[in-house]
């Protein structure tokens, strides 16, 4: 076993350069020092999601050749640190099996052991496409062959077919949004709904500026105020602007969407659970604002979807600043009865009926 007892050290000893990415709520790079401190059990994972660290690892062979990609999810303890038993079990297997040889032989042995570890996961196709686009930038490679076709569609969406566009081309467009901002601002209202949805799902990984965030928010409002709102578009728009620094713009939109939801009660109307899930999973930083947290929690409680309520709340309780905001609403004696009941079910399970 390597002296430092970490996967990073073992991979580097096998003659690879290693890059870490978080793959949870969105794709984002993780510094070498942060990843190594996490592996050593000294630091929490900076972006926990569903009480796990969802990691993308890019291994560059020092001797050249194609990089290797692993997607690993590590269980976290109550503090958000790595459960060291998962690390130790993996390292013990690697140390026993890894033999001296070429980088490609080492990679094959590592890959086989990881397949048996139970730590591997398969990201969504959108996240895989985004990972490919981001690592392509890191490796100074040209965008995929699908990028040109996506740009061609974007220049003339009303006269072009969208159904043969590849998701990889849309992911490349999202990564290169700065180079295409003027085109995006002009054409966003005109692109087909499936393209807009996929594009927003990829843009959730980007820190898009105020102008592009506003254009996406306008698409959400246009759908919201149409005769039949398309909540797939609206939820995707929320995801698309979730990583933008335009916090005030985003919170204004979220408040508008949640207030609209409140006005659409009684409960006989089907609540847009995909919208509530998008807010809870992609915009936790905005739920630190207690009035917004109250609107969101009440809408979630009225959705009558206890399993989703439990899943989102248990995830967000892992984030200290969000937890404080949510508990302020949940423990308020004046909270709505539906919220009190949903929270009680979360804590103790539903009361038996007789």
Coordinates of C-alpha atoms in Angstrom, one line a residue:
X1 CA 0.0 0.0 0.0
X2 CA 1.2 3.5 -0.7
X3 CA 2.6 5.4 2.2
X4 CA -0.2 8.0 2.4
X5 CA -2.9 5.3 2.0
X6 CA -5.0 7.1 -0.6
X7 CA -6.3 6.2 -4.0
X8 CA -4.7 9.4 -5.4
X9 CA -1.3 8.3 -4.2
X10 CA -1.7 4.8 -5.6
X11 CA -2.8 6.1 -9.0
X12 CA 0.1 8.5 -9.1
X13 CA 2.5 5.7 -8.2
X14 CA 1.0 3.8 -11.2
X15 CA 2.3 6.7 -13.3
X16 CA -0.9 8.7 -14.0
X17 CA -1.7 12.3 -13.6
X18 CA -5.1 12.5 -11.8
X19 CA -7.9 15.1 -12.0
X20 CA -10.9 15.1 -9.7
X21 CA -14.4 16.4 -10.5
X22 CA -17.5 16.6 -8.4
X23 CA -20.5 15.0 -10.3
X24 CA -23.3 15.5 -7.7
X25 CA -25.5 18.5 -8.1
X26 CA -23.4 19.7 -11.1
X27 CA -20.0 19.0 -12.6
X28 CA -17.2 21.1 -11.0
X29 CA -13.5 20.6 -10.6
X30 CA -12.1 19.7 -7.2
X31 CA -8.6 20.7 -6.3
X32 CA -5.9 18.2 -5.7
X33 CA -5.3 19.4 -2.1
X34 CA -9.1 19.1 -1.3
X35 CA -9.4 15.7 -2.8
X36 CA -6.3 14.4 -1.0
X37 CA -7.5 15.8 2.3
X38 CA -10.9 14.2 1.8
X39 CA -9.3 10.8 1.0
X40 CA -7.2 11.1 4.1
X41 CA -10.3 11.6 6.3
X42 CA -9.2 15.1 7.2
X43 CA -11.7 17.2 5.4
X44 CA -15.4 17.0 4.4
X45 CA -16.3 16.5 0.7
X46 CA -17.1 20.1 -0.4
X47 CA -20.2 19.2 -2.5
X48 CA -22.2 16.3 -0.8
X49 CA -25.3 15.1 -2.6
X50 CA -27.6 12.4 -1.2
X51 CA -25.0 11.8 1.5
X52 CA -22.4 10.7 -0.9
X53 CA -19.4 12.1 -2.8
X54 CA -20.0 11.6 -6.5
X55 CA -16.6 11.8 -8.2
X56 CA -15.4 11.8 -11.7
X57 CA -11.7 10.9 -12.0
X58 CA -9.7 11.6 -15.1
X59 CA -6.4 9.6 -15.3
X60 CA -3.8 10.8 -17.8
X61 CA -1.1 8.2 -18.5
X62 CA 2.4 9.8 -18.1
X63 CA 3.6 7.7 -21.1
X64 CA 0.9 9.1 -23.4
X65 CA -2.2 7.4 -24.8
X66 CA -5.8 7.8 -24.1
X67 CA -6.9 9.1 -20.7
X68 CA -9.0 6.8 -18.5
X69 CA -12.2 7.8 -16.7
X70 CA -13.7 6.4 -13.5
X71 CA -17.0 7.5 -11.9
X72 CA -16.9 6.6 -8.2
X73 CA -19.3 7.4 -5.3
X74 CA -18.0 7.3 -1.8
X75 CA -20.3 7.1 1.3
X76 CA -20.0 9.9 3.8
X77 CA -20.3 9.8 7.5
X78 CA -22.5 12.1 9.6
X79 CA -19.9 14.9 9.4
X80 CA -19.6 14.7 5.6
X81 CA -16.2 13.0 5.7
X82 CA -15.3 9.9 3.9
X83 CA -16.3 6.6 5.5
X84 CA -12.8 5.3 6.0
X85 CA -13.9 1.7 5.8
X86 CA -14.9 2.1 2.1
X87 CA -11.4 3.6 1.4
X88 CA -9.5 1.0 3.3
X89 CA -11.4 -1.9 1.7
X90 CA -10.7 -0.6 -1.8
X91 CA -7.0 0.2 -1.0
X92 CA -6.5 -3.2 0.5
X93 CA -7.7 -4.9 -2.6
X94 CA -5.7 -2.7 -4.9
X95 CA -2.5 -3.2 -2.8
X96 CA -2.9 -7.0 -3.0
X97 CA -3.6 -7.1 -6.7
X98 CA -1.8 -4.3 -8.4
X99 CA 1.4 -5.6 -10.0
X100 CA 4.3 -3.8 -11.6
X101 CA 3.9 -3.3 -15.3
X102 CA 3.1 -0.7 -18.0
X103 CA 0.5 2.0 -17.3
X104 CA -2.0 0.3 -19.5
X105 CA -1.6 -3.0 -17.6
X106 CA -1.9 -1.2 -14.3
X107 CA -5.0 0.6 -15.5
X108 CA -6.6 -2.6 -16.6
X109 CA -6.0 -4.1 -13.1
X110 CA -7.3 -1.0 -11.3
X111 CA -10.4 -1.0 -13.5
X112 CA -11.2 -4.6 -12.8
X113 CA -10.9 -4.1 -9.1
X114 CA -13.1 -1.0 -9.2
X115 CA -15.7 -2.9 -11.1
X116 CA -15.8 -5.3 -8.1
X117 CA -15.8 -2.6 -5.4
X118 CA -19.4 -1.5 -5.7
X119 CA -18.2 2.1 -5.8
X120 CA -18.6 2.7 -9.5
X121 CA -21.7 4.5 -10.9
X122 CA -23.0 5.5 -14.3
X123 CA -23.8 9.3 -14.6
X124 CA -26.8 10.4 -16.7
X125 CA -26.1 10.7 -20.4
X126 CA -26.2 14.5 -20.0
X127 CA -23.6 14.5 -17.3
X128 CA -21.4 12.2 -19.2
X129 CA -21.6 14.5 -22.3
X130 CA -20.7 17.4 -20.1
X131 CA -17.8 15.6 -18.5
X132 CA -16.5 14.8 -22.0
X133 CA -16.8 18.4 -23.0
X134 CA -15.1 19.8 -19.9
X135 CA -12.3 17.3 -20.0
X136 CA -11.8 18.0 -23.7
X137 CA -11.1 21.6 -22.7
X138 CA -8.7 20.5 -20.0
X139 CA -6.8 18.3 -22.5
X140 CA -6.9 21.2 -25.0
X141 CA -8.9 19.2 -27.5
X142 CA -11.3 20.4 -30.2
X143 CA -15.0 20.0 -29.5
X144 CA -16.7 16.9 -30.8
X145 CA -17.8 16.5 -34.4
X146 CA -21.4 17.1 -33.2
X147 CA -20.7 20.7 -32.2
X148 CA -20.8 22.1 -35.7
X149 CA -24.2 20.5 -36.3
X150 CA -25.6 22.1 -33.1
X151 CA -24.3 25.5 -34.1
X152 CA -25.8 25.1 -37.5
X153 CA -29.2 24.4 -35.9
X154 CA -28.9 27.3 -33.6
X155 CA -28.3 29.7 -36.5
X156 CA -31.6 28.8 -38.0
X157 CA -33.7 26.8 -35.6
X158 CA -37.1 27.6 -37.2
X159 CA -36.0 26.1 -40.5
X160 CA -33.8 23.2 -39.2
X161 CA -34.5 19.8 -37.8
X162 CA -33.7 19.3 -34.2
X163 CA -34.4 15.6 -33.7
X164 CA -31.0 14.4 -35.1
X165 CA -28.9 16.6 -32.9
X166 CA -26.5 14.7 -30.6
X167 CA -26.5 15.4 -26.9
X168 CA -22.7 15.7 -27.1
X169 CA -23.0 18.7 -29.4
X170 CA -25.4 20.4 -27.0
X171 CA -23.0 19.8 -24.2
X172 CA -20.2 21.3 -26.2
X173 CA -22.3 24.3 -26.9
X174 CA -23.0 24.8 -23.2
X175 CA -19.2 24.6 -22.3
X176 CA -18.5 27.1 -25.1
X177 CA -21.4 29.4 -24.2
X178 CA -19.3 32.5 -23.9
X179 CA -18.2 32.2 -27.5
X180 CA -21.8 31.9 -28.6
X181 CA -23.6 34.2 -26.2
X182 CA -24.9 36.6 -28.7
X183 CA -26.3 33.8 -30.8
X184 CA -27.9 32.1 -27.8
X185 CA -29.5 35.4 -26.6
X186 CA -31.0 35.9 -30.1
X187 CA -32.3 32.3 -30.7
X188 CA -33.2 30.9 -27.3
X189 CA -36.9 31.8 -27.7
X190 CA -37.0 30.0 -31.0
X191 CA -35.3 26.6 -30.4
X192 CA -37.4 23.5 -30.0
X193 CA -38.4 22.6 -26.4
X194 CA -36.3 19.3 -26.3
X195 CA -33.2 21.2 -27.3
X196 CA -33.8 24.0 -24.8
X197 CA -34.3 21.4 -22.0
X198 CA -31.1 19.5 -22.9
X199 CA -29.2 22.8 -23.2
X200 CA -30.4 24.0 -19.8
X201 CA -29.5 20.6 -18.2
X202 CA -26.0 21.1 -19.5
X203 CA -25.8 24.8 -18.6
X204 CA -26.4 23.9 -14.9
X205 CA -22.7 23.1 -14.8
X206 CA -21.7 26.6 -16.0
X207 CA -21.5 30.0 -14.3
X208 CA -23.5 31.8 -16.9
X209 CA -23.7 35.5 -16.7
X210 CA -26.7 37.7 -15.9
X211 CA -27.7 38.3 -19.5
X212 CA -27.9 34.6 -20.5
X213 CA -29.6 33.8 -17.1
X214 CA -32.2 36.5 -17.8
X215 CA -32.9 35.0 -21.3
X216 CA -33.4 31.6 -19.8
X217 CA -35.7 33.0 -17.1
X218 CA -37.8 34.7 -19.8
X219 CA -38.3 31.3 -21.4
X220 CA -39.5 29.9 -18.1
X221 CA -41.9 32.8 -17.6
X222 CA -43.2 32.5 -21.2
X223 CA -44.1 28.9 -20.5
X224 CA -45.5 29.6 -17.0
X225 CA -48.0 32.2 -18.4
X226 CA -49.0 30.1 -21.5
X227 CA -52.3 28.4 -21.6
X228 CA -50.7 25.0 -20.7
X229 CA -47.4 25.6 -18.8
X230 CA -44.7 23.1 -19.7
X231 CA -43.1 22.3 -16.4
X232 CA -40.3 20.3 -18.1
X233 CA -39.1 23.6 -19.6
X234 CA -39.6 25.5 -16.4
X235 CA -37.8 23.0 -14.3
X236 CA -35.0 22.8 -16.9
X237 CA -34.7 26.6 -16.8
X238 CA -34.3 26.6 -13.0
X239 CA -31.5 24.1 -13.5
X240 CA -29.9 26.1 -16.3
X241 CA -29.5 29.2 -14.1
X242 CA -28.8 27.4 -10.9
X243 CA -25.0 28.0 -11.0
X244 CA -25.2 31.6 -12.3
X245 CA -23.8 34.3 -10.1
X246 CA -27.1 36.2 -10.8
X247 CA -28.5 35.3 -7.4
X248 CA -31.1 38.1 -7.2
X249 CA -32.5 37.3 -10.6
X250 CA -32.7 33.6 -9.8
X251 CA -34.4 34.1 -6.4
X252 CA -36.9 36.5 -8.0
X253 CA -37.8 33.8 -10.5
X254 CA -38.0 31.0 -7.9
X255 CA -40.3 33.2 -5.7
X256 CA -42.5 33.9 -8.7
X257 CA -42.7 30.2 -9.6
X258 CA -43.5 29.1 -6.1
X259 CA -46.1 31.8 -5.5
X260 CA -47.8 30.8 -8.8
X261 CA -47.8 27.2 -7.5
X262 CA -49.4 28.4 -4.2
X263 CA -52.1 30.2 -6.2
X264 CA -52.9 27.0 -8.2
X265 CA -54.1 25.1 -5.2
X266 CA -56.4 23.3 -4.1
X267 CA -54.5 20.1 -3.9
X268 CA -56.7 18.6 -6.6
X269 CA -54.3 20.2 -9.2
X270 CA -51.2 18.2 -9.9
X271 CA -48.2 20.0 -8.4
X272 CA -45.1 20.2 -10.6
X273 CA -42.9 17.9 -8.5
X274 CA -40.2 18.1 -11.1
X275 CA -40.0 21.9 -10.5
X276 CA -39.8 21.4 -6.7
X277 CA -37.1 18.7 -7.1
X278 CA -35.1 21.0 -9.4
X279 CA -35.2 23.8 -6.8
X280 CA -34.3 21.5 -3.9
X281 CA -31.5 19.6 -5.7
X282 CA -29.9 22.4 -7.8
X283 CA -30.6 25.6 -5.9
X284 CA -29.9 24.8 -2.2
X285 CA -27.9 28.0 -1.8
X286 CA -31.1 30.0 -2.4
X287 CA -33.0 28.1 0.2
X288 CA -30.8 29.8 2.8
X289 CA -33.2 32.7 2.3
X290 CA -35.9 31.7 4.8
X291 CA -38.9 33.2 3.0
X292 CA -38.0 31.3 -0.1
X293 CA -37.5 28.2 2.0
X294 CA -40.9 28.6 3.4
X295 CA -42.6 28.8 0.0
X296 CA -40.7 25.8 -1.2
X297 CA -41.4 23.6 1.8
X298 CA -45.1 24.5 1.8
X299 CA -45.4 23.6 -1.9
X300 CA -43.5 20.4 -1.3
X301 CA -45.7 19.4 1.6
X302 CA -48.8 20.1 -0.5
X303 CA -47.5 17.9 -3.3
X304 CA -48.6 14.9 -1.2
X305 CA -45.4 13.1 -2.3
X306 CA -43.9 12.1 1.0
X307 CA -41.0 10.0 -0.5
X308 CA -39.8 13.0 -2.5
X309 CA -40.2 15.3 0.6
X310 CA -38.1 12.8 2.6
X311 CA -35.4 12.4 -0.1
X312 CA -34.9 16.2 -0.6
X313 CA -35.1 17.1 3.0
X314 CA -32.6 14.4 4.1
X315 CA -30.2 15.6 1.5
X316 CA -30.5 19.3 2.4
X317 CA -30.2 18.6 6.1
X318 CA -26.6 17.6 5.3
X319 CA -25.8 21.2 4.3
X320 CA -25.3 23.3 7.5
X321 CA -26.5 26.7 6.2
X322 CA -29.5 25.3 4.4
X323 CA -30.3 23.1 7.4
X324 CA -30.6 26.1 9.7
X325 CA -32.9 27.9 7.3
X326 CA -35.2 24.9 6.8
X327 CA -35.4 24.1 10.5
X328 CA -36.4 27.7 11.1
X329 CA -39.5 27.1 9.0
X330 CA -40.1 23.5 10.0
X331 CA -40.1 24.3 13.8
X332 CA -42.2 27.5 13.5
X333 CA -45.4 26.9 15.6
X334 CA -47.3 28.9 12.9
X335 CA -46.3 26.5 10.1
X336 CA -49.0 25.1 7.8
X337 CA -50.7 21.9 8.9
X338 CA -49.7 20.1 5.7
X339 CA -46.0 21.0 6.4
X340 CA -46.3 19.9 10.1
X341 CA -47.7 16.6 9.0
X342 CA -45.1 16.0 6.2
X343 CA -42.3 16.9 8.7
X344 CA -43.7 14.6 11.3
X345 CA -43.8 11.8 8.8
X346 CA -40.2 12.6 7.9
X347 CA -39.1 12.3 11.5
X348 CA -41.3 9.4 12.7
X349 CA -43.0 7.8 9.7
X350 CA -46.7 8.1 8.9
X351 CA -49.2 7.5 11.7
X352 CA -51.0 4.2 11.4
X353 CA -54.6 4.3 10.3
X354 CA -57.3 2.2 11.9

